[in-house]
Structures are given as C-alpha cells and as structure tokens.
PDB file of C-alpha atoms and ligand atoms in Angstrom:
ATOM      1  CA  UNK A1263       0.000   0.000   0.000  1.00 53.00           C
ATOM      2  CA  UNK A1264       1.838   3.320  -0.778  1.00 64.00           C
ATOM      3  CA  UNK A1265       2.049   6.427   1.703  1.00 71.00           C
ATOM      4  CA  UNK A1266      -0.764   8.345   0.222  1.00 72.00           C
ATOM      5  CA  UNK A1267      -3.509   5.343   0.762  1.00 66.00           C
ATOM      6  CA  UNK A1268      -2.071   5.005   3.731  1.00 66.00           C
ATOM      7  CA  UNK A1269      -2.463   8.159   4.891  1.00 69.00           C
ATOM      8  CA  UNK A1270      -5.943   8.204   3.561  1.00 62.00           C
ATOM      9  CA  UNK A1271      -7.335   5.063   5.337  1.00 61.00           C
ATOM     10  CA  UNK A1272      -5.695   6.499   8.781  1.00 62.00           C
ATOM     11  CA  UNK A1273      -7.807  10.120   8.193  1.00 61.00           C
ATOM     12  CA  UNK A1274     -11.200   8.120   7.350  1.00 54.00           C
ATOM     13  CA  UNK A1275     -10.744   5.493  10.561  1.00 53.00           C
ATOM     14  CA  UNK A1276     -10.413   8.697  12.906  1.00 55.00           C
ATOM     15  CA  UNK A1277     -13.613  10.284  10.794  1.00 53.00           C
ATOM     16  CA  UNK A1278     -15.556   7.579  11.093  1.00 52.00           C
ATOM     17  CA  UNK A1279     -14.190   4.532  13.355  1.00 52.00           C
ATOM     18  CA  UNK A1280     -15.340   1.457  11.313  1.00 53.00           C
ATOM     19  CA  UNK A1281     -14.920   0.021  14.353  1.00 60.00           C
ATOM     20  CA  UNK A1282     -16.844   2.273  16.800  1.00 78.00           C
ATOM     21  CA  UNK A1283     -20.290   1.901  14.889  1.00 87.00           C
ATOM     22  CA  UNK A1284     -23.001  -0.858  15.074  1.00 91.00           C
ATOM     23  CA  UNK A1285     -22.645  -3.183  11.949  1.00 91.00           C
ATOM     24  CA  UNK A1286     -26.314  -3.360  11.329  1.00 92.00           C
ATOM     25  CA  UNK A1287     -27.658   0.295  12.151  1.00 91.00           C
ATOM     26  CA  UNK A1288     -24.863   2.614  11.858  1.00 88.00           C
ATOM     27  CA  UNK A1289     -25.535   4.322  15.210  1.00 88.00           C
ATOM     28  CA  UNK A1290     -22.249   4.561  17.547  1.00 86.00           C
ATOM     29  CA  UNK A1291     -21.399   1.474  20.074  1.00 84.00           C
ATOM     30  CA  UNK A1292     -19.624   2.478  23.624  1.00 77.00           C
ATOM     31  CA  UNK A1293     -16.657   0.057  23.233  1.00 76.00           C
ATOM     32  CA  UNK A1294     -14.795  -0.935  19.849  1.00 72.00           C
ATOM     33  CA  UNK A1295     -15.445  -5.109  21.298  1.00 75.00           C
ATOM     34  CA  UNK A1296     -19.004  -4.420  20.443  1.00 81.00           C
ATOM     35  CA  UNK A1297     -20.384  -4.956  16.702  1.00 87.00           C
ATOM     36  CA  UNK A1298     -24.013  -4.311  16.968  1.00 91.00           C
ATOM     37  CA  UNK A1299     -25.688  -1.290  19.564  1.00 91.00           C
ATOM     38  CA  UNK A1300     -28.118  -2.070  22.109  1.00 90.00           C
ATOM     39  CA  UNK A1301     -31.335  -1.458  19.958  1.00 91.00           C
ATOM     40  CA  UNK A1302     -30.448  -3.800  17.408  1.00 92.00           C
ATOM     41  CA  UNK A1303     -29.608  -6.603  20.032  1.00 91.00           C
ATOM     42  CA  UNK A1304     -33.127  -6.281  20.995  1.00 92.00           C
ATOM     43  CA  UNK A1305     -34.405  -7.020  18.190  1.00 93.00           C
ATOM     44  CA  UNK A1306     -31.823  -8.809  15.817  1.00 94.00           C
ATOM     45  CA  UNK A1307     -32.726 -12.332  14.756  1.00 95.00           C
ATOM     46  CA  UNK A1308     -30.737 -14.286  16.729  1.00 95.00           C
ATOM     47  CA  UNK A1309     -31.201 -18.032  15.931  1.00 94.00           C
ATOM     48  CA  UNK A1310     -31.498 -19.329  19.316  1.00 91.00           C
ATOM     49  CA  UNK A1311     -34.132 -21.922  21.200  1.00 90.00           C
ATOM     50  CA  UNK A1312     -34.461 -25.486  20.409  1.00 92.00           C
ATOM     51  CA  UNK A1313     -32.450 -26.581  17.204  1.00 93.00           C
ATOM     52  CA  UNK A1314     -31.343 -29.418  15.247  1.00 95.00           C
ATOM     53  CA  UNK A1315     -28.191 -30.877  16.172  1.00 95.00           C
ATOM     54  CA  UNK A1316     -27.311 -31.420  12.575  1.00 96.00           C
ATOM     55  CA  UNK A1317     -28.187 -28.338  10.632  1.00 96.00           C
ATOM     56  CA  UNK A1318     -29.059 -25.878  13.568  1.00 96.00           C
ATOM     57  CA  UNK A1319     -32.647 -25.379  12.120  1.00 94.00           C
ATOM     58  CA  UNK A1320     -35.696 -25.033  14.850  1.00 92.00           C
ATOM     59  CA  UNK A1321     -37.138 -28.012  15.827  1.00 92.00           C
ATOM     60  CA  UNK A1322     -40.100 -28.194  17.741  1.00 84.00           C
ATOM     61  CA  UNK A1323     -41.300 -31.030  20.247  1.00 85.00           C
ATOM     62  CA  UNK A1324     -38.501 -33.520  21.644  1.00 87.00           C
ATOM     63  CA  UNK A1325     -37.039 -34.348  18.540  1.00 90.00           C
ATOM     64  CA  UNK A1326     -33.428 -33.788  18.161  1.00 94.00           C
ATOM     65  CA  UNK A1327     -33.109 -33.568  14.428  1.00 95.00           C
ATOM     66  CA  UNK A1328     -34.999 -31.618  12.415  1.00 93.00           C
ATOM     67  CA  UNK A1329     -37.823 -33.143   9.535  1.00 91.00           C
ATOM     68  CA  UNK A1330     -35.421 -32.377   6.710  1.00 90.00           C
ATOM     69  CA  UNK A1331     -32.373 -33.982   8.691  1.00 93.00           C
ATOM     70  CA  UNK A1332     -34.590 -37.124   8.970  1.00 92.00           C
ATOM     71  CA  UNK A1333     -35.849 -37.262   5.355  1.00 91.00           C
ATOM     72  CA  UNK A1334     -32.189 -36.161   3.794  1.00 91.00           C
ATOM     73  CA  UNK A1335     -29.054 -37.883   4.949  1.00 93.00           C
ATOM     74  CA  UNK A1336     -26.516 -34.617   5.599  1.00 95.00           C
ATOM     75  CA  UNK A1337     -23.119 -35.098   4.526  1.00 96.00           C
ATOM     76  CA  UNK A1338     -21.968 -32.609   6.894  1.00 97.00           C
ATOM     77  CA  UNK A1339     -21.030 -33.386  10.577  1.00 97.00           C
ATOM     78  CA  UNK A1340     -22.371 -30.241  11.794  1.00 97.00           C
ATOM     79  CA  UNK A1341     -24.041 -26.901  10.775  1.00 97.00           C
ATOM     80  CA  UNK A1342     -24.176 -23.777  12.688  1.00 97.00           C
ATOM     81  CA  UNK A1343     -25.292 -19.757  12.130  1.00 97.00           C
ATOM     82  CA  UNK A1344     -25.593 -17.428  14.559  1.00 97.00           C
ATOM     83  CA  UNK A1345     -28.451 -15.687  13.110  1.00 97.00           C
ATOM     84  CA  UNK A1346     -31.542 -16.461  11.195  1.00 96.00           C
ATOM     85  CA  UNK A1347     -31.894 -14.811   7.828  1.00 96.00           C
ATOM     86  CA  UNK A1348     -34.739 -12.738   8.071  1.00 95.00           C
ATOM     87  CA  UNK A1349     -34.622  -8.672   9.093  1.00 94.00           C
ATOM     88  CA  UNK A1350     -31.497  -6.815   9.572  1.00 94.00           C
ATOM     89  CA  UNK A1351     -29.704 -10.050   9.167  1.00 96.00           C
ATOM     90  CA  UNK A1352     -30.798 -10.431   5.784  1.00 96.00           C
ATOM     91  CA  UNK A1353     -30.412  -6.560   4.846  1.00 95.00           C
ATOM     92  CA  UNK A1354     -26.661  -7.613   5.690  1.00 95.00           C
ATOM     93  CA  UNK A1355     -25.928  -9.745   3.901  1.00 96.00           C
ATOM     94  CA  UNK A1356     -27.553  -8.423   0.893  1.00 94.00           C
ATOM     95  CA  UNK A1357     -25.106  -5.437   1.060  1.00 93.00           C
ATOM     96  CA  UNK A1358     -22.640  -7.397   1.493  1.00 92.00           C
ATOM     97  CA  UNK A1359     -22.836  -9.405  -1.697  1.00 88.00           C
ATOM     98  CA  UNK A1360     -24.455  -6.698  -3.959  1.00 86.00           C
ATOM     99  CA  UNK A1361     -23.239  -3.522  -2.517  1.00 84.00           C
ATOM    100  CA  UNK A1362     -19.748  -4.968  -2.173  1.00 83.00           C
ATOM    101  CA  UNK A1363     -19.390  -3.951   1.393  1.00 88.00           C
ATOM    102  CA  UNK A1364     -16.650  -5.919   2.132  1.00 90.00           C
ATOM    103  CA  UNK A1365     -15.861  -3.978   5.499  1.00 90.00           C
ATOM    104  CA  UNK A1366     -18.506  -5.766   6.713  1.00 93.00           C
ATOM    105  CA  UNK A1367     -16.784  -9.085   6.477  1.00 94.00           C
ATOM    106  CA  UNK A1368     -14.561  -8.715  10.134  1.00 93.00           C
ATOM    107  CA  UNK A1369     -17.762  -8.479  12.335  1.00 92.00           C
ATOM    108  CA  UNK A1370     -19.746 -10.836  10.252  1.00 95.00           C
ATOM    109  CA  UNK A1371     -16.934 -13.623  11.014  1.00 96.00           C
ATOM    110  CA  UNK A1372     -16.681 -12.090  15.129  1.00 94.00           C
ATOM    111  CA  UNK A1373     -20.022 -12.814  15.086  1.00 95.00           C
ATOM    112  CA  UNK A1374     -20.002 -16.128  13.131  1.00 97.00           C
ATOM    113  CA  UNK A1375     -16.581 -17.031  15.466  1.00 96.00           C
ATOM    114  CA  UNK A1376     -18.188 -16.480  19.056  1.00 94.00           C
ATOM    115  CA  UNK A1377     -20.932 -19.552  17.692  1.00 95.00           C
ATOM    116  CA  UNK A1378     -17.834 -21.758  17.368  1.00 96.00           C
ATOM    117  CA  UNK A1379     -16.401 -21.326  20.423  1.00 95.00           C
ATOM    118  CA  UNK A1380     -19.224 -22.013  21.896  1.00 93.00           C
ATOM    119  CA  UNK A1381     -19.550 -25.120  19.837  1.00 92.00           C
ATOM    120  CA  UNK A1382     -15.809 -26.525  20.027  1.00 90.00           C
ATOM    121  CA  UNK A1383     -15.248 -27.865  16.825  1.00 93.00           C
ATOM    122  CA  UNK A1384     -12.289 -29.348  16.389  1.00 94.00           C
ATOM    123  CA  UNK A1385     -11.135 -28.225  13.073  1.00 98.00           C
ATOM    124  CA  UNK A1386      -7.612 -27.605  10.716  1.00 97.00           C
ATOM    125  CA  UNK A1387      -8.464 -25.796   8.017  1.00 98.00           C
ATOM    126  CA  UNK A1388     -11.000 -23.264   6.770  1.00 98.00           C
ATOM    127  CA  UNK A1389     -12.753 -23.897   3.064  1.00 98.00           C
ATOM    128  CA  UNK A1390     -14.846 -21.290   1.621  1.00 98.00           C
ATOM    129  CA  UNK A1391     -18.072 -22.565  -0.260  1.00 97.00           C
ATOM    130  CA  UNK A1392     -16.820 -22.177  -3.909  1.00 96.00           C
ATOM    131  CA  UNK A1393     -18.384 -19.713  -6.561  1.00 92.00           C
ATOM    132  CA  UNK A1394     -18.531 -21.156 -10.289  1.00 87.00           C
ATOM    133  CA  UNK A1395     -16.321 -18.708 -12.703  1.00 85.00           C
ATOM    134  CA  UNK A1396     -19.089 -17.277 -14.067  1.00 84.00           C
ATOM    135  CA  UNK A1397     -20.623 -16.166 -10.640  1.00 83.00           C
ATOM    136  CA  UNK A1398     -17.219 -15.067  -9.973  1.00 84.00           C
ATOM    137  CA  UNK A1399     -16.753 -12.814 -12.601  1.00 84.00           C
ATOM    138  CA  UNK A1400     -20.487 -11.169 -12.352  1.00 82.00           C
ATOM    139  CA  UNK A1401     -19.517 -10.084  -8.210  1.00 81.00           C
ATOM    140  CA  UNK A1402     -15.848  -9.910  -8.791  1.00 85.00           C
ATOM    141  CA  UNK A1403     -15.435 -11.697  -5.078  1.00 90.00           C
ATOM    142  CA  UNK A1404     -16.946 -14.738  -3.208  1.00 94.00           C
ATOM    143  CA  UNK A1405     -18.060 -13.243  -0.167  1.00 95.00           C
ATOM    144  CA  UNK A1406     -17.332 -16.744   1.662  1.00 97.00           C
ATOM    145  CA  UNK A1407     -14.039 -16.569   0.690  1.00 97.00           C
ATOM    146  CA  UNK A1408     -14.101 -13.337   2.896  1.00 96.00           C
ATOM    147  CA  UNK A1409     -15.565 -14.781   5.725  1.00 97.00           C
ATOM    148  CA  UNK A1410     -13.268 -17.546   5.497  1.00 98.00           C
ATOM    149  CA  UNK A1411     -10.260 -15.679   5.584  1.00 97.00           C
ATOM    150  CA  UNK A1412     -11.353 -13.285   8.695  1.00 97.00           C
ATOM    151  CA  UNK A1413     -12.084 -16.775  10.465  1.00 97.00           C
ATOM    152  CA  UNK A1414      -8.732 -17.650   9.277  1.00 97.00           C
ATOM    153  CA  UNK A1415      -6.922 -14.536  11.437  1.00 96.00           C
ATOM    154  CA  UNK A1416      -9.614 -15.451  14.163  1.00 96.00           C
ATOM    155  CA  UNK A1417      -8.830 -18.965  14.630  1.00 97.00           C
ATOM    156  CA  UNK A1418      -5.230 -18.652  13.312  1.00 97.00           C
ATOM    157  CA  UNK A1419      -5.709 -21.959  11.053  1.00 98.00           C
ATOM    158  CA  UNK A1420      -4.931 -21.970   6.895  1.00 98.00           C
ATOM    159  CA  UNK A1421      -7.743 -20.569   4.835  1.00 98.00           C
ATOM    160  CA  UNK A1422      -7.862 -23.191   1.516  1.00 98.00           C
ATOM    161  CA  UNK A1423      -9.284 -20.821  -1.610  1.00 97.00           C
ATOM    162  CA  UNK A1424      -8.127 -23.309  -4.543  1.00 96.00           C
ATOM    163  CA  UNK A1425      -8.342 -26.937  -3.907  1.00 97.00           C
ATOM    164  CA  UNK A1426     -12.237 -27.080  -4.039  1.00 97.00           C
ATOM    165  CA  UNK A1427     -13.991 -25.639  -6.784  1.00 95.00           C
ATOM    166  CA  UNK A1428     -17.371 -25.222  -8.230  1.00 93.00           C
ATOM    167  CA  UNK A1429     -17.260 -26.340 -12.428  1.00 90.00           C
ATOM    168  CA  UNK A1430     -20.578 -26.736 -12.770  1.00 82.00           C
ATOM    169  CA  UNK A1431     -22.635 -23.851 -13.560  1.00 80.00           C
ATOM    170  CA  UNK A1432     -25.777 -24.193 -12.159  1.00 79.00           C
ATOM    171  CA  UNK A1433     -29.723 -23.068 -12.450  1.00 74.00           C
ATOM    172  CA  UNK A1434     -30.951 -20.729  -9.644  1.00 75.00           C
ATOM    173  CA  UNK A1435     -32.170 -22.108  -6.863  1.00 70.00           C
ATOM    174  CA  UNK A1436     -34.293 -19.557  -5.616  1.00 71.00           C
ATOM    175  CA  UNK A1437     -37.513 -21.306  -5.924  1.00 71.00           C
ATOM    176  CA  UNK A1438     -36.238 -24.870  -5.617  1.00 76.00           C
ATOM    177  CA  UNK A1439     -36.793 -27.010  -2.607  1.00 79.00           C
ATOM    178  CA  UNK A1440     -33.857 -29.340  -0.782  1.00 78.00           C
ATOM    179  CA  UNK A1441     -34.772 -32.243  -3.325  1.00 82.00           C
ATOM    180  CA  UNK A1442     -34.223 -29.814  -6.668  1.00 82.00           C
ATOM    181  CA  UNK A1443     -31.452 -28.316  -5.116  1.00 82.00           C
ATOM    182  CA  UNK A1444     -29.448 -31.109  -4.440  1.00 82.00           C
ATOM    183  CA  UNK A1445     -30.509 -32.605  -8.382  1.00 82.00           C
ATOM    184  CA  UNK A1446     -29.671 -29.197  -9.367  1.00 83.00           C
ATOM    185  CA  UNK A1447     -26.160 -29.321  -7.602  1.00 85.00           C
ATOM    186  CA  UNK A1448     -25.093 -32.921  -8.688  1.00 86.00           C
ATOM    187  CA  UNK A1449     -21.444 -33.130  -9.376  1.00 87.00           C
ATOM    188  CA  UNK A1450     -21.088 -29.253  -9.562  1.00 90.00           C
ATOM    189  CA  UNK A1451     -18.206 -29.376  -6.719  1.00 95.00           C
ATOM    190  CA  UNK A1452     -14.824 -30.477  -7.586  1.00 95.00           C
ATOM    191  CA  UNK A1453     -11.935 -31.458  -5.281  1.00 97.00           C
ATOM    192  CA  UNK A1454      -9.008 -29.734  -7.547  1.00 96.00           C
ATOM    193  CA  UNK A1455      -6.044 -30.982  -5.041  1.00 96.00           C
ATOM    194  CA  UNK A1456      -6.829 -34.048  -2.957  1.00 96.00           C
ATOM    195  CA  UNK A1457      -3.293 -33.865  -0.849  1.00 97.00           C
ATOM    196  CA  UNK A1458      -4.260 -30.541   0.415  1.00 97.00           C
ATOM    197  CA  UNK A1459      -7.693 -31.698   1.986  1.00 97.00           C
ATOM    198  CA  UNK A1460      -6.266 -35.433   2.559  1.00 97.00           C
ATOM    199  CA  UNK A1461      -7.850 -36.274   6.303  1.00 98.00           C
ATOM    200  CA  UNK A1462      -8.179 -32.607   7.344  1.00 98.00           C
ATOM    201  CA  UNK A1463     -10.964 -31.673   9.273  1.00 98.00           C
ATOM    202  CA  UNK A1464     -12.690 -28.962   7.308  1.00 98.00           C
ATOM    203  CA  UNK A1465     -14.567 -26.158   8.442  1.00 98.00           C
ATOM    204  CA  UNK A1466     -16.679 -25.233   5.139  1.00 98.00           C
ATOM    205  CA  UNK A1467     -17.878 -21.291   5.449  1.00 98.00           C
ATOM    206  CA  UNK A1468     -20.647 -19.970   3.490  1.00 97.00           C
ATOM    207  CA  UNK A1469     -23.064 -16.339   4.503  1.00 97.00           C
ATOM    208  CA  UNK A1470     -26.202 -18.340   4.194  1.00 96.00           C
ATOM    209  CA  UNK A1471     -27.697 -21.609   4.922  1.00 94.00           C
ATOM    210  CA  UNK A1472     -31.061 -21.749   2.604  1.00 89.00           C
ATOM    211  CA  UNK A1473     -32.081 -25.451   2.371  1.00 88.00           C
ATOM    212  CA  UNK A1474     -28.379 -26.768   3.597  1.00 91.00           C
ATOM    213  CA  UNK A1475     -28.363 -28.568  -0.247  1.00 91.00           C
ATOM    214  CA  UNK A1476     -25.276 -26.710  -1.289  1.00 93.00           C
ATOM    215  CA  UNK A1477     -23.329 -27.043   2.308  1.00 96.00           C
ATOM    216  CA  UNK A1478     -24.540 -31.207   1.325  1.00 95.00           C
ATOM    217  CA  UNK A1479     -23.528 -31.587  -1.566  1.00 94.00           C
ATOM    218  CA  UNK A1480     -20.000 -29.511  -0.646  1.00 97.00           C
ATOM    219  CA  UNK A1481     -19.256 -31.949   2.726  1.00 97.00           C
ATOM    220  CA  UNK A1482     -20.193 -34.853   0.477  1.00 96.00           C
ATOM    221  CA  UNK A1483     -18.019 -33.894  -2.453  1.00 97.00           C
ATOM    222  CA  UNK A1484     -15.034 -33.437   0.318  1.00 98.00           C
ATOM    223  CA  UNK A1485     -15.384 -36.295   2.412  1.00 97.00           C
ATOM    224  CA  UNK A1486     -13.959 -38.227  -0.467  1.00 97.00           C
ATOM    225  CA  UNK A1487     -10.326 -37.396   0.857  1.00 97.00           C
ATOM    226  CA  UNK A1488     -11.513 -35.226   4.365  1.00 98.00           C
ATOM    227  CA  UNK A1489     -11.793 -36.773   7.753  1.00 98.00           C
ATOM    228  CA  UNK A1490     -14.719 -34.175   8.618  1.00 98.00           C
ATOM    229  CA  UNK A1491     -16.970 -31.238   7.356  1.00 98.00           C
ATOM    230  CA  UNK A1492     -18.437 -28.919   9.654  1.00 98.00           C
ATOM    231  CA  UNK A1493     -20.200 -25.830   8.518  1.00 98.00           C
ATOM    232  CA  UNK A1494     -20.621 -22.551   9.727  1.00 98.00           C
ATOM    233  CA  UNK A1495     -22.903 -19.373   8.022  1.00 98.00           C
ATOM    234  CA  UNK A1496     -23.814 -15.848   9.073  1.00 98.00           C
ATOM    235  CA  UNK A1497     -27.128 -16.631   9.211  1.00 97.00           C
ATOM    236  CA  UNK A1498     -30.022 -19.530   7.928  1.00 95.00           C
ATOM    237  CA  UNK A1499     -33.242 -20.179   7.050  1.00 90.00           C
ATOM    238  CA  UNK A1500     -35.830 -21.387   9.941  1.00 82.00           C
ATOM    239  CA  UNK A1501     -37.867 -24.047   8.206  1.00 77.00           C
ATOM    240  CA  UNK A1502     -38.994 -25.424  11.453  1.00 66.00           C
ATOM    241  CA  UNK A1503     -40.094 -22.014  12.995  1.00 62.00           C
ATOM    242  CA  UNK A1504     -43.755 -22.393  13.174  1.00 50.00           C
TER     243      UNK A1504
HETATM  244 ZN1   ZN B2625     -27.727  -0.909  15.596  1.00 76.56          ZN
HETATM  245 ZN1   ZN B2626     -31.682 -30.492  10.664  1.00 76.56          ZN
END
C-alpha cells in the first residue's frame, strides 16, 4: 500500500471509526469489542431456542433432528449460524454481496466465530463454499471466501481458496426445494487438489444456509479425501419455525 492510501485510510478510521459503529444500524457502540448497539440486540434475529443438532434449524417437540435432517441424509457433521436470515440479518448480507461492502466481512466472522467457540469444533483448516467462474466474474469476489479468511486470522488456522472448486454452472435455486437443489447441484463441486484436503478436518464457510443442499452436496463432495466437514454461516433459514 503506498504512503498516500495510507495516509488516507488512517484520516477516514479517525472520521468515522469502522470500528466504533453498530454493523447493522450505523448508530455509535460504547466500546470498539461491540459490533451491533443495544437497539439492534433487541431485536436482531438471533437463531437461538431449540435446534437441530445437525443443521441448527428449529425443531419443535422432543425431537433432536430436524424433519429435513430425517428425510435427507446430511453429509456434513455439523451446521451452525448465529443468526436467522430474516430482518437486519438479511439486509446484511444483501449489502454485502451486492453492494460490495466488504468492510462488513470482520464483524460478520466475530459474530459467526463467538458460535464456534461455543460449539468446540475441532477443526484444521477453513474452506470457503466455492463460486462457479461465471458467478465469480459477475460479483468480482466470493463473499465466503471473505468470511473464510477473517475466520482464518480469528482462529489462526490456513484458509484453503483453490483446492475445491465449483465447475458446474448451475440453475438458480431460488424457488427450488432441498430435493431440486441437491438434483440441481449434482457433481457441480470439484476437489481440484486431494493432498491438500487429505484427512483434514474442514470447516466449510458460506453467509447463508437456505435449504443446507449446497453445504450437502459440498461436505459430500469433500469427504472423499476429508476426515470431517463442519459448517458454519452468518445466518439460515428457519424451516422449522412455526
Ligand atoms: Zn444498531
Ligand atoms: Zn436439521
């Protein structure tokens, strides 16, 4: 980075503190450790109460696994997400992919980071769910790959961007169900360099769990050559929330 940027970047952090301002609102936060102010933790979507211990989706009863968990097999070990996508969540995450605001990537991952803790994975490296080229070149960035690599400085662990790939261009999935999806994803993942991933214990990163087909169809795809696939994304989808 030359002197001028620099310079620049150190005049616009004491302007406006990216770090001083709630990541969802914009109003200021009383400590720097703090990502989101006190009326957006009222009411942000957190994705808490009784969930799957598969995919993290609600369940309700005394089940332990969601309905889609016990009609489709998941690849995966386990998912989690901090929040559900609905709200502010989902007004997030939309800027970040199609306003590239990438700045918001470092909280996003705090945030997605304090859910592992809390869950103790036990994982080696960090895998961001893969774009297909064309997808690439439309954003010009994966915004997993972002998340991955802030979870990467967070957890201190290698961030893998090349040895799993997406060569299959695929249909939207927008209005497809788990079923489609996973038809619709069939052999679109590709494991590019199978030393790299050879018994690691993967933790696959993606900003939104919609049906969990793609996260599937990843963790299946790698656990040809990996020992296990756990996933982690900014936020989900509550299927089970009644
Ligand atoms: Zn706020
Ligand atoms: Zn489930």
């Amino acid at each position: 980075m030359n002197i001028i940027k620099k310079c620049w970047n150190a005049i616009l952090e004491f302007f406006f503190p990216s770090n001083l301002t709630c990541m969802f609102c914009g109003r200021d936060v009383s400590s720097p450790k703090i990502c989101y102010c006190q009326n957006c933790a009222e009411s942000l979507p957190f994705n808490l109460g009784k969930r799957c211990k598969i995919c993290d989706d609600v369940v309700c009863g005394d089940s332990e696994v969601c309905d889609n968990c016990k009609s489709h097999h998941k690849s995966f070990d386990k998912a989690v997400s901090p929040f559900s996508y609905e709200g502010s969540v989902k007004a997030l995450v939309l800027k970040l992919k199609n306003d590239n605001a990438k700045y918001l990537a470092p909280q996003m991952a705090a945030l997605m980071a304090e859910r592992l803790y809390a869950e103790n994975f036990d994982f080696d490296l960090i895998v961001p769910t893969p774009l297909s080229q064309k997808s690439f070149n439309k954003r010009s960035f994966n915004q997993a790959e972002l998340l991955a690599k802030e979870l990467g400085k967070i957890f201190k662990l290698p961030v893998d961007t090349t040895s799993f790939v997406k060569e299959k261009e695929t249909k939207h999935q927008k209005e497809l169900g788990f079923s489609d999806r996973q038809k619709n994803l069939q052999n679109a993942f590709k494991i590019k360099d199978k030393v790299k991933l050879l018994h690691k214990k993967i933790l696959l990163v993606d900003d939104v769990m919609t049906t969990g087909a793609t996260a599937n169809e990843c963790a299946k795809t790698l656990k040809k050559v990996a020992d296990k696939v756990y996933v982690v994304t900014f936020a989900r989808n509550r299927y089970g929330k009644k």
